[in-house]
PDB file of C-alpha atoms in Angstrom:
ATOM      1  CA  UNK A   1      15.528  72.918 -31.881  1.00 85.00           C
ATOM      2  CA  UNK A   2      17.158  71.236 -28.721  1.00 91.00           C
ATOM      3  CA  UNK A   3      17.037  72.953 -25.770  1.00 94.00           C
ATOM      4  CA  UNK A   4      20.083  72.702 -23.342  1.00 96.00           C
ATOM      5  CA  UNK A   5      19.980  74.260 -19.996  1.00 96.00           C
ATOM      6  CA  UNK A   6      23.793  74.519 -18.387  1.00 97.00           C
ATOM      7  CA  UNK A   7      24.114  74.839 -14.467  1.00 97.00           C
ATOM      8  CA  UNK A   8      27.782  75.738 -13.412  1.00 97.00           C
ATOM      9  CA  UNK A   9      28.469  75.347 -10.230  1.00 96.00           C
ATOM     10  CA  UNK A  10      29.483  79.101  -9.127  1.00 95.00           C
ATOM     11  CA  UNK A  11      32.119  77.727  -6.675  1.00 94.00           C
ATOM     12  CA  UNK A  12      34.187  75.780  -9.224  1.00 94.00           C
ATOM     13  CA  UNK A  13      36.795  77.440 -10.416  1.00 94.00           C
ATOM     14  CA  UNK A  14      37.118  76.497 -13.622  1.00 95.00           C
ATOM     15  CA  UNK A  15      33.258  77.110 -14.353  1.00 96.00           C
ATOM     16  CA  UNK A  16      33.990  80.088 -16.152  1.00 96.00           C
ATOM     17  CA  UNK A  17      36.189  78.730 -18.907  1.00 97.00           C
ATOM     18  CA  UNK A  18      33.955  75.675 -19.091  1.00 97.00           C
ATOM     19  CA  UNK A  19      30.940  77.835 -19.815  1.00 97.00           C
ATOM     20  CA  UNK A  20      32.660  79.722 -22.045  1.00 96.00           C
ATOM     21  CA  UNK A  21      34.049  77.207 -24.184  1.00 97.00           C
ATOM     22  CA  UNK A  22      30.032  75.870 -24.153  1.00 97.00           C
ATOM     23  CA  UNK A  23      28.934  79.322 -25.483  1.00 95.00           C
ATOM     24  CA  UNK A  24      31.936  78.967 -28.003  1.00 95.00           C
ATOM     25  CA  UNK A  25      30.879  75.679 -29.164  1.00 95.00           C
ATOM     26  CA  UNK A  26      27.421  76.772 -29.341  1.00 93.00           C
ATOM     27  CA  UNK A  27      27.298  79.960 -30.774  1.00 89.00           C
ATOM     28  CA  UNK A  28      25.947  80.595 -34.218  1.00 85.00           C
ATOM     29  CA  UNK A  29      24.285  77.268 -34.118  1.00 86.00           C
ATOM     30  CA  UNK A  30      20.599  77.446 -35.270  1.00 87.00           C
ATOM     31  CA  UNK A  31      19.524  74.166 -33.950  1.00 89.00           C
ATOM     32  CA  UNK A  32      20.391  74.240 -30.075  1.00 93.00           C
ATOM     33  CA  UNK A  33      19.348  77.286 -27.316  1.00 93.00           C
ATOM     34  CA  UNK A  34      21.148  77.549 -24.360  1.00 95.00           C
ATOM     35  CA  UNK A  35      19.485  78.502 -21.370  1.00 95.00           C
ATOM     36  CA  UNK A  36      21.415  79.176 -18.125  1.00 96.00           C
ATOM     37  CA  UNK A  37      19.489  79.840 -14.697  1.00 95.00           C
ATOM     38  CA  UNK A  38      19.341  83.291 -14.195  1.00 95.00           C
ATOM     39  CA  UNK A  39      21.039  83.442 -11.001  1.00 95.00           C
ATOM     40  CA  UNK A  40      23.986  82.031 -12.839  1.00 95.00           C
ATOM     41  CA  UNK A  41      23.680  83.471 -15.410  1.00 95.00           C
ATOM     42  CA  UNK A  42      24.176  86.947 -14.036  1.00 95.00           C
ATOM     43  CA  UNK A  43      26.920  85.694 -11.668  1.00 96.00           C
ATOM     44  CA  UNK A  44      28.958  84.735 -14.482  1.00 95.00           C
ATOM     45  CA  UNK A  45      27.975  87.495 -16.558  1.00 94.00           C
ATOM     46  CA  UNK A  46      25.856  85.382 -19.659  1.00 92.00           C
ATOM     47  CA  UNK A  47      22.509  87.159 -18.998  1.00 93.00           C
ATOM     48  CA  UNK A  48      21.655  86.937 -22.396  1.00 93.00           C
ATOM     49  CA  UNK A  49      21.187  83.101 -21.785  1.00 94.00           C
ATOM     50  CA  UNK A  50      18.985  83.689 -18.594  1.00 94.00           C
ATOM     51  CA  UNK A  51      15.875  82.293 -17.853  1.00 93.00           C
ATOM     52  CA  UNK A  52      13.827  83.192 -14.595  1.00 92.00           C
ATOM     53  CA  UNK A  53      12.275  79.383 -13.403  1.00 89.00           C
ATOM     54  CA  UNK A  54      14.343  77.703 -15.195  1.00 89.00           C
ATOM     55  CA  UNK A  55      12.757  74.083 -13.613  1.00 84.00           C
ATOM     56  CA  UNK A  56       9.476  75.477 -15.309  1.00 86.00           C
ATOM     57  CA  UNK A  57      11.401  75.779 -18.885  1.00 90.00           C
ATOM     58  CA  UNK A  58      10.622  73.496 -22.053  1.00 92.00           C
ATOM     59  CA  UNK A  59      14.171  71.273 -21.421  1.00 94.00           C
ATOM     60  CA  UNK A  60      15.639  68.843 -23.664  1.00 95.00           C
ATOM     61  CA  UNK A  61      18.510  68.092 -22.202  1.00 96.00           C
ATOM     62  CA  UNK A  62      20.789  69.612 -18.758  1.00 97.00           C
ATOM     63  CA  UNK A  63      24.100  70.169 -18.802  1.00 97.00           C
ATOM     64  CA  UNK A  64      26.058  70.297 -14.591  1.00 97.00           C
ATOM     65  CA  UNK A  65      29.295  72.135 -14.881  1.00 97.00           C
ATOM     66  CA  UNK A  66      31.029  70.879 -11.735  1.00 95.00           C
ATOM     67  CA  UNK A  67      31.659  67.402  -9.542  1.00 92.00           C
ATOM     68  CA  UNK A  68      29.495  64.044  -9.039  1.00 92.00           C
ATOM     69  CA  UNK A  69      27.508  66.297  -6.314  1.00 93.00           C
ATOM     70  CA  UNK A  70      26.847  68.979  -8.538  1.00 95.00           C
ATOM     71  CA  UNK A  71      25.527  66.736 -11.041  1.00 96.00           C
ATOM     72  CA  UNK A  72      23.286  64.951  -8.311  1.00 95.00           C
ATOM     73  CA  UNK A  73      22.022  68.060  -7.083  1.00 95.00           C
ATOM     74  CA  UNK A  74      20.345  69.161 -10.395  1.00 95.00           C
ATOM     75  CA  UNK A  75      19.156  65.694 -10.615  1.00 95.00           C
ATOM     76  CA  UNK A  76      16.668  66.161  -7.990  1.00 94.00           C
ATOM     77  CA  UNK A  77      16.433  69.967  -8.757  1.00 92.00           C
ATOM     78  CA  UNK A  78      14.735  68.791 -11.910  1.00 92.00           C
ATOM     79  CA  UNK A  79      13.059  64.835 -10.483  1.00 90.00           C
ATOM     80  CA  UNK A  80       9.835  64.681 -12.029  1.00 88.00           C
ATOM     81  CA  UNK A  81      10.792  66.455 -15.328  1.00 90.00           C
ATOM     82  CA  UNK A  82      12.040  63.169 -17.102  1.00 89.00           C
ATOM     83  CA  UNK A  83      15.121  65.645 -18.207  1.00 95.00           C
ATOM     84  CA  UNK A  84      18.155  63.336 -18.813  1.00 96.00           C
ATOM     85  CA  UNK A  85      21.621  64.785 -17.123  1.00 97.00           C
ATOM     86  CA  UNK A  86      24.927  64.859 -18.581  1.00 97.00           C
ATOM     87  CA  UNK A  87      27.931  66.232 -16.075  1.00 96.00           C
ATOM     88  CA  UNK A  88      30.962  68.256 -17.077  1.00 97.00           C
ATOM     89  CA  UNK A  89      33.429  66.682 -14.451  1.00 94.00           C
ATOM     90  CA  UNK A  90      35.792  69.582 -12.937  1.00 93.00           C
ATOM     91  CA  UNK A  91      35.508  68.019  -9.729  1.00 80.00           C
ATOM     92  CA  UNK A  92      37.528  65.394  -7.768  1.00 77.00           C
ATOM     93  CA  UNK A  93      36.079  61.772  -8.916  1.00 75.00           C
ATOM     94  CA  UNK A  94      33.182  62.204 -11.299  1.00 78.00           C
ATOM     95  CA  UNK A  95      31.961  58.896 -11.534  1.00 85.00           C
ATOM     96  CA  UNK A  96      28.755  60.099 -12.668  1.00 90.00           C
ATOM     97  CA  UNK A  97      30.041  63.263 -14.789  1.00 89.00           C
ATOM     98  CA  UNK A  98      31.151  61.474 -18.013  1.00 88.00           C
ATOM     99  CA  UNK A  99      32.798  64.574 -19.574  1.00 94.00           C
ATOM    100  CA  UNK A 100      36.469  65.561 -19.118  1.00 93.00           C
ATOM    101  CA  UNK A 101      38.023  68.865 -20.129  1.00 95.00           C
ATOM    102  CA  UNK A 102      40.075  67.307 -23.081  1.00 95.00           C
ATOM    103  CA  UNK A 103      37.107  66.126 -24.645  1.00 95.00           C
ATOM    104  CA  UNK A 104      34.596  68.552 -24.081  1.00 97.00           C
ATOM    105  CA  UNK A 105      33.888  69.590 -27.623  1.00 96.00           C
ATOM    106  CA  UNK A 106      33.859  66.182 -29.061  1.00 96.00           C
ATOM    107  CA  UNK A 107      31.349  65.088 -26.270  1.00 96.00           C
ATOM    108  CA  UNK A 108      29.456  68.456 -27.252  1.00 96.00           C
ATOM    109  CA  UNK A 109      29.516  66.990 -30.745  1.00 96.00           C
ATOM    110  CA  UNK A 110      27.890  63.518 -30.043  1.00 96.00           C
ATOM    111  CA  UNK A 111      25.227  65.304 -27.854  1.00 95.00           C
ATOM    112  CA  UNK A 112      24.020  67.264 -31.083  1.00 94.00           C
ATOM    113  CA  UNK A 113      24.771  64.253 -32.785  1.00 94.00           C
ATOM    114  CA  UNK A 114      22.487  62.081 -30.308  1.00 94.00           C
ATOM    115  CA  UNK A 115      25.482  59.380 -30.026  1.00 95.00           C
ATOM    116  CA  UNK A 116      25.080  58.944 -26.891  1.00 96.00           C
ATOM    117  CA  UNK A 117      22.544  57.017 -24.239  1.00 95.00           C
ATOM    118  CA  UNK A 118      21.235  57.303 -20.948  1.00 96.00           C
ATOM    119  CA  UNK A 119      20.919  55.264 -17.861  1.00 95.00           C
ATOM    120  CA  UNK A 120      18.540  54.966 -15.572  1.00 96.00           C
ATOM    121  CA  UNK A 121      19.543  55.208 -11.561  1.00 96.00           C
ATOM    122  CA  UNK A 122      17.388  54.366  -8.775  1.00 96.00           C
ATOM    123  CA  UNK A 123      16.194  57.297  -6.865  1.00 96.00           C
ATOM    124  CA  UNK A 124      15.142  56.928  -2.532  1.00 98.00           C
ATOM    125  CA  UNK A 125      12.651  59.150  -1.065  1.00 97.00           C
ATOM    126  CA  UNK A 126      13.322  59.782   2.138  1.00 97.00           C
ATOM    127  CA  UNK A 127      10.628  60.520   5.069  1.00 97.00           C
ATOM    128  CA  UNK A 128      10.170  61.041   8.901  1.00 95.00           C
ATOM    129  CA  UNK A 129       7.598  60.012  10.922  1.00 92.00           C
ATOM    130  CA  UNK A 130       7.330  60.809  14.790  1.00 83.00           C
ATOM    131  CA  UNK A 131       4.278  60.615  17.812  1.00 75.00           C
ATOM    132  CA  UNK A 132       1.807  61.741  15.270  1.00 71.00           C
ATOM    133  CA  UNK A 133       1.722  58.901  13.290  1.00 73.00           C
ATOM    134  CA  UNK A 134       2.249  61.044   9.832  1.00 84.00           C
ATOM    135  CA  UNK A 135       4.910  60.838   7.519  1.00 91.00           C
ATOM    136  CA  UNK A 136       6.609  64.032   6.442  1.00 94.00           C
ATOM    137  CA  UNK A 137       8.263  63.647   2.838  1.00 96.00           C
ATOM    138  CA  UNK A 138      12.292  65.313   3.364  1.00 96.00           C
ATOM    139  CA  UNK A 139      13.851  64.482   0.043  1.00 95.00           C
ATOM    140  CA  UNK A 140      15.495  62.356  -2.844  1.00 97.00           C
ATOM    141  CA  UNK A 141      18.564  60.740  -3.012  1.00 97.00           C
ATOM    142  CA  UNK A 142      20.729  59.174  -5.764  1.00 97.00           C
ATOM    143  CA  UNK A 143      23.622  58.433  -3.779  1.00 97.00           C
ATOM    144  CA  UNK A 144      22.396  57.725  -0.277  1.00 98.00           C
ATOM    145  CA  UNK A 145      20.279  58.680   2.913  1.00 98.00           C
ATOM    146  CA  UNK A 146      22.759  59.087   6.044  1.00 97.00           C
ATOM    147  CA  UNK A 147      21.684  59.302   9.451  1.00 95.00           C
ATOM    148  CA  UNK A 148      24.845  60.187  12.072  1.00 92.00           C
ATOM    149  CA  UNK A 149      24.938  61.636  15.244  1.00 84.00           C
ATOM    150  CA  UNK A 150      27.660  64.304  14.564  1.00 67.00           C
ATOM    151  CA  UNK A 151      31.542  63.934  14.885  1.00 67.00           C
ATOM    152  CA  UNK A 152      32.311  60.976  16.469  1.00 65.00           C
ATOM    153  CA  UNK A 153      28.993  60.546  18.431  1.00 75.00           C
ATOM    154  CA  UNK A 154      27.634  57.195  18.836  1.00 85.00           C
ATOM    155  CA  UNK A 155      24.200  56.915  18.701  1.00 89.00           C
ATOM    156  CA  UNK A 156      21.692  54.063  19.302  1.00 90.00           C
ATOM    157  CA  UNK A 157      19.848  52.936  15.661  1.00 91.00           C
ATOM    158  CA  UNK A 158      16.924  49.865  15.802  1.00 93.00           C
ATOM    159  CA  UNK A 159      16.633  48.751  12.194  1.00 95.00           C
ATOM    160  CA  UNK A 160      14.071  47.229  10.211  1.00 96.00           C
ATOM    161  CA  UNK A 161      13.615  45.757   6.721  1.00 97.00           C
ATOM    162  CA  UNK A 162      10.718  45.220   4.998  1.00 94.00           C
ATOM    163  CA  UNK A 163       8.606  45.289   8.141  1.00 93.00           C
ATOM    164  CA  UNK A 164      11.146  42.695  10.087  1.00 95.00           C
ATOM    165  CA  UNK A 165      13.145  44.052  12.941  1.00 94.00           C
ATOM    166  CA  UNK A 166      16.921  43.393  11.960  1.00 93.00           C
ATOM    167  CA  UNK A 167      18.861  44.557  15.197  1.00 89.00           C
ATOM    168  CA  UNK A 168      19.874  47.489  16.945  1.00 89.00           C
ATOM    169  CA  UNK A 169      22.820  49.670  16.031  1.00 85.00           C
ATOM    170  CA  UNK A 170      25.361  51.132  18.652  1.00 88.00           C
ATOM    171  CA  UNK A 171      27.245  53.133  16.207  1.00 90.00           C
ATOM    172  CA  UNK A 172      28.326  56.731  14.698  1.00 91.00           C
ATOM    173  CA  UNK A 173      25.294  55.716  12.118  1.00 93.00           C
ATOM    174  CA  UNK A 174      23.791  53.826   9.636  1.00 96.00           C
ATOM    175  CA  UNK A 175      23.884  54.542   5.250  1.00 97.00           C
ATOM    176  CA  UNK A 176      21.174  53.662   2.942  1.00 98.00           C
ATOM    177  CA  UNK A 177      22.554  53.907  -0.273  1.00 98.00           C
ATOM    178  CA  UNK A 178      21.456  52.920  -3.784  1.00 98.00           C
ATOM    179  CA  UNK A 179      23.920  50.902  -6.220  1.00 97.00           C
ATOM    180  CA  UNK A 180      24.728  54.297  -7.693  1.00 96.00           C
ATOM    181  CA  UNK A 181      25.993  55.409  -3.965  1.00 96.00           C
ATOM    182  CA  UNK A 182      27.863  51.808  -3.542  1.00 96.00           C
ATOM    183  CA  UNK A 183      31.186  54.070  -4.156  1.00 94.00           C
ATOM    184  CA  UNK A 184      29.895  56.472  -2.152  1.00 93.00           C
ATOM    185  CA  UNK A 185      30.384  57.371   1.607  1.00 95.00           C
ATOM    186  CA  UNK A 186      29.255  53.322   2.221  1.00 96.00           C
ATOM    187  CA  UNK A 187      32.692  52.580   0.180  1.00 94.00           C
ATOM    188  CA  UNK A 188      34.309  54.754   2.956  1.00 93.00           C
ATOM    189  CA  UNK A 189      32.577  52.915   5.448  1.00 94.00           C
ATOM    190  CA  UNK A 190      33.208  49.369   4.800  1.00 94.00           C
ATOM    191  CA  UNK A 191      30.569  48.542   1.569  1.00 95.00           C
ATOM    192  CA  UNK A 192      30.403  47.024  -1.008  1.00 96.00           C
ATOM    193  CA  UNK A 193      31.380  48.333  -4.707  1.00 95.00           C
ATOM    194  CA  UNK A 194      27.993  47.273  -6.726  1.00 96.00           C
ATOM    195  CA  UNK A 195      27.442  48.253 -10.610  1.00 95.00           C
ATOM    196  CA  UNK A 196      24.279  50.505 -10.607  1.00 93.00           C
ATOM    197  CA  UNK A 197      22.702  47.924 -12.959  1.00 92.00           C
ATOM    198  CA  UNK A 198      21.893  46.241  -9.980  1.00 95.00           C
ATOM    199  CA  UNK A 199      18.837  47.136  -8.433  1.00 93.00           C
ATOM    200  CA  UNK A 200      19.061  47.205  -4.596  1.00 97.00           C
ATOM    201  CA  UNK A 201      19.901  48.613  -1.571  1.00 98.00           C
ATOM    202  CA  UNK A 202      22.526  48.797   0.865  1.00 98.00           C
ATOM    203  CA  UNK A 203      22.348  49.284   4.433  1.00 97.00           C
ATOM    204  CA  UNK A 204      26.236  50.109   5.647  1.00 97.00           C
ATOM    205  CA  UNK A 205      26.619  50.976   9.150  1.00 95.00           C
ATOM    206  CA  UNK A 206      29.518  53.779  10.085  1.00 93.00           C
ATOM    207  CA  UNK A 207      31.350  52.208  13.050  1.00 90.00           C
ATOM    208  CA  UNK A 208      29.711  50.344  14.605  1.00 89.00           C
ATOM    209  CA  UNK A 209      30.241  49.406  18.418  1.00 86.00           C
ATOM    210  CA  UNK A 210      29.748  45.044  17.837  1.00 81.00           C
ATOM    211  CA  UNK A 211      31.406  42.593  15.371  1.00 78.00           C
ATOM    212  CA  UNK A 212      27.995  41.215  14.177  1.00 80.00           C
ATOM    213  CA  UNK A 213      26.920  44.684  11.989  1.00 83.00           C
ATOM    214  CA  UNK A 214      27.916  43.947   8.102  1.00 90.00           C
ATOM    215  CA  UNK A 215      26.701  46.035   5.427  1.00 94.00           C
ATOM    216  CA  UNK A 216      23.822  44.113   3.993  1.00 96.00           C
ATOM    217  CA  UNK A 217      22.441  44.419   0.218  1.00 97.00           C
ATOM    218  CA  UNK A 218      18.815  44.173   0.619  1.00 97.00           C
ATOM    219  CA  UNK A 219      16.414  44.281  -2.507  1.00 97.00           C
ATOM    220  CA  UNK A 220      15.476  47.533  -4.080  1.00 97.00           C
ATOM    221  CA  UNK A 221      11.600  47.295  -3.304  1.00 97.00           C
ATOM    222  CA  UNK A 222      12.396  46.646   0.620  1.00 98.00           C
ATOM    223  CA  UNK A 223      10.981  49.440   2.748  1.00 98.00           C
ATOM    224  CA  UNK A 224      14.138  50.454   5.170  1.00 98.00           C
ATOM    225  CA  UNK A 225      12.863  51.864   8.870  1.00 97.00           C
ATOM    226  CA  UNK A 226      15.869  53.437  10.922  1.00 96.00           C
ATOM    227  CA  UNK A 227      14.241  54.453  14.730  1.00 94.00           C
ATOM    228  CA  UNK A 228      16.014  56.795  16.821  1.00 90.00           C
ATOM    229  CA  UNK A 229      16.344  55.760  20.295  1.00 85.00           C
ATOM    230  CA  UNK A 230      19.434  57.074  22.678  1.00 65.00           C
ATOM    231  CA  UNK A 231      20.769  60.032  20.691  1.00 63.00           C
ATOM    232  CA  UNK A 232      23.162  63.060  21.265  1.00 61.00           C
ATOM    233  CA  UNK A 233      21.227  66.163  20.720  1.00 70.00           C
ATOM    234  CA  UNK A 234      22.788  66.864  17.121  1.00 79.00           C
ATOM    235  CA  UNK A 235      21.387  63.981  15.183  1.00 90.00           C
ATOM    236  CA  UNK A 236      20.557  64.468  11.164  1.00 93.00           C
ATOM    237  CA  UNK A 237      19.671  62.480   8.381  1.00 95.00           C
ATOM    238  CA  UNK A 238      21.559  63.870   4.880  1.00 96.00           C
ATOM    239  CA  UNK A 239      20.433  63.562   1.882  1.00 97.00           C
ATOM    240  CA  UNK A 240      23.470  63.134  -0.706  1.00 96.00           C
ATOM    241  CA  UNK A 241      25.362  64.902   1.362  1.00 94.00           C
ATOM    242  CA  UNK A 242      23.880  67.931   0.398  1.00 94.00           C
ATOM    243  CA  UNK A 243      20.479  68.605   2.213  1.00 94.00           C
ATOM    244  CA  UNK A 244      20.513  67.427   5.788  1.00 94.00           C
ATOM    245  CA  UNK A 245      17.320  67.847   8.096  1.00 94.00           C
ATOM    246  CA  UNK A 246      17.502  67.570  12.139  1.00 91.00           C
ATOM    247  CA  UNK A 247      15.880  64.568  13.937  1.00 89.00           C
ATOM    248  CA  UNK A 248      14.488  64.346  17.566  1.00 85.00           C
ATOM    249  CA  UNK A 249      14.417  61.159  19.948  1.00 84.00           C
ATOM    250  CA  UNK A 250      12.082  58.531  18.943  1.00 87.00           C
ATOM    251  CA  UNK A 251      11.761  59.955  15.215  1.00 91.00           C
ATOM    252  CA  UNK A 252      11.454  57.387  13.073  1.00 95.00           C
ATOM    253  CA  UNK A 253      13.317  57.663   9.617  1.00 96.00           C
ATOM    254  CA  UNK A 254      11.953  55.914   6.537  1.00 98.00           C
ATOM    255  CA  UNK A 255      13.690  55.075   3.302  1.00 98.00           C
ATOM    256  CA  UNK A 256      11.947  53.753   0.397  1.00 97.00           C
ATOM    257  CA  UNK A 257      12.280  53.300  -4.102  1.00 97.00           C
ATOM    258  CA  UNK A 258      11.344  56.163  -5.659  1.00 97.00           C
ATOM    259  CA  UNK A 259       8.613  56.360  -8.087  1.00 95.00           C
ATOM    260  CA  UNK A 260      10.866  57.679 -10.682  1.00 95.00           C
ATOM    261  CA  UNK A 261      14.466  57.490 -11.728  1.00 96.00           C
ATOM    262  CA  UNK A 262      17.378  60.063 -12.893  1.00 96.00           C
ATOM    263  CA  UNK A 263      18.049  60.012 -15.972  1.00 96.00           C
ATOM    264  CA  UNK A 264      22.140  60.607 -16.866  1.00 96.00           C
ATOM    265  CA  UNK A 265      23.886  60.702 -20.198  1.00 96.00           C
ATOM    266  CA  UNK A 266      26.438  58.155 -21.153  1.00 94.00           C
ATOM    267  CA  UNK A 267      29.120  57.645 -23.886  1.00 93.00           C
ATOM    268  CA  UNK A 268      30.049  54.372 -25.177  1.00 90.00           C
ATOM    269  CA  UNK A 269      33.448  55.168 -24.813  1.00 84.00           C
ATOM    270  CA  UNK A 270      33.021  54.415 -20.979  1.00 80.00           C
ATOM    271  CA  UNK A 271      33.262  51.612 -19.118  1.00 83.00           C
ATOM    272  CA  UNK A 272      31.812  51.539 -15.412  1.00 86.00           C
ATOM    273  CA  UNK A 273      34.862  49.154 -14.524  1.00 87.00           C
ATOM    274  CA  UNK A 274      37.455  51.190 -16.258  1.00 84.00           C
ATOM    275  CA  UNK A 275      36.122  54.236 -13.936  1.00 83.00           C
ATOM    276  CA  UNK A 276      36.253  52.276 -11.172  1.00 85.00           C
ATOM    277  CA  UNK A 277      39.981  51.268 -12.267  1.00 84.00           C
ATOM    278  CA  UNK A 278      41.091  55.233 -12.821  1.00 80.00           C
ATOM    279  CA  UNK A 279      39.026  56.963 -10.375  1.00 75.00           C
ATOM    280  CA  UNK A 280      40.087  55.034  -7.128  1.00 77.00           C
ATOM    281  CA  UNK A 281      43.412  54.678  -8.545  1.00 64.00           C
ATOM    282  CA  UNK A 282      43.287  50.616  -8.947  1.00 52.00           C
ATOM    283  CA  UNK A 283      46.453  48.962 -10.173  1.00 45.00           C
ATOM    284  CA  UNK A 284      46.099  48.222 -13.940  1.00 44.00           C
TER     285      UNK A 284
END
């Protein structure tokens, strides 16, 4: 039997008619059990579908009823589970969430029928090191590791890669982002658009004060080292956009591979370049 677990995102909207047409699809079917966290499940009134620990739960397969960033928050909610992800998109982009409304049930179909395959997207850990000399683990990130000094605050960044000082940043802040997060906040900020079957890194700055700061792409192993020096009082590093952690004067942030990768469901129907075309509204 393959077991599904479905995490709407409770401040979608349409969340509720999504997971209901899910349960529709599903129901009566003796080879697939649903399993909705029990938080959820209560919120949108499916308790008989709720499981207490759901992270704990024999998983087959997640489903992510919501945007990109709902998607990449169950990601790391379940990073170490080798639990493949496939998103529900009824948010604004969803490059990652390969499922539209109009073809929900067909793409429901090819899941039981396993016609379908997943890729593999680089994962950063981030970490934080100050005066003690010990590195304190913050987080994961699919998308990208930001550190900014609040709205419109410049704030001075010294940069090095892979143990070599690069330079020192005058600027609102500095992105590490995966390929994944190439079309990311670093697209907003000047990068590069790179196919996630590229394996590196990209260090974007966000305004910078000098013309010599470029985004650079950097290779995926490199060890990234961003040290605070003159800072507002409201720095933060953010991870995905999503988790955010604040950082004190000399701190020391440190961005590095993860051991493992996400894992997120694809249909051949896709094309990464055709997404690229129709999501940021390129010219055909």
């Amino acid at each position: 039997m393959l077991s599904i677990a479905v995490f709407p995102n409770m401040d979608k909207k349409d969340a509720p008619m999504v997971l209901k047409r899910i349960v529709k699809f599903f129901k009566g079917r003796n080879d697939v059990a649903l399993l909705i966290p029990m938080e959820e499940a209560r919120f949108f009134k499916c308790e008989e579908f709720g499981v207490e620990n759901i992270e704990d739960s024999p998983i087959d397969m997640a489903l992510s009823i919501g945007g990109d960033g709902t998607l990449l928050g169950i990601c790391r909610r379940l990073y170490e589970r080798d639990i493949p992800v496939c998103g529900i998109n009824i948010g604004t982009f969803g490059f990652l969430a390969d499922i539209e409304l109009p073809e929900l049930e067909s793409k429901l179909e090819k899941i039981i029928e396993g016609q379908y395959y997943i890729e593999e997207r680089m994962l950063v850990s981030g970490f934080t090191k100050n005066d003690s000399d010990d590195e304190h683990f913050l987080g994961h990130a699919i998308n990208d590791v930001v550190v900014t000094g609040g709205v419109a605050r410049m704030i001075h960044l010294d940069l090095t890669v892979d143990r070599c000082r690069v330079m020192d940043y005058k600027a609102d802040g500095i992105i590490v982002s995966t390929s994944t997060g190439s079309t990311a906040y670093s697209l907003s900020a000047g990068g590069p658009i790179i196919n996630p079957k590229i394996k590196v890194l990209l260090v974007t700055p966000i305004c910078p004060h000098t013309f010599n700061a470029r985004p650079m792409v950097i290779d995926e192993n490199d060890e990234v080292r961003i040290h605070i020096m003159a800072t507002p009082d409201d720095v933060v590093v953010t991870f995905d956009g999503q988790e955010s952690f604040h950082l004190q004067p000399d701190d020391e942030i440190i961005v590095r591979k993860a051991p493992l990768p996400a894992k997120i469901v694809k249909f051949d129907d896709k094309n990464y370049y055709q997404t690229i075309r129709t999501k940021l509204l390129y010219n055909s």
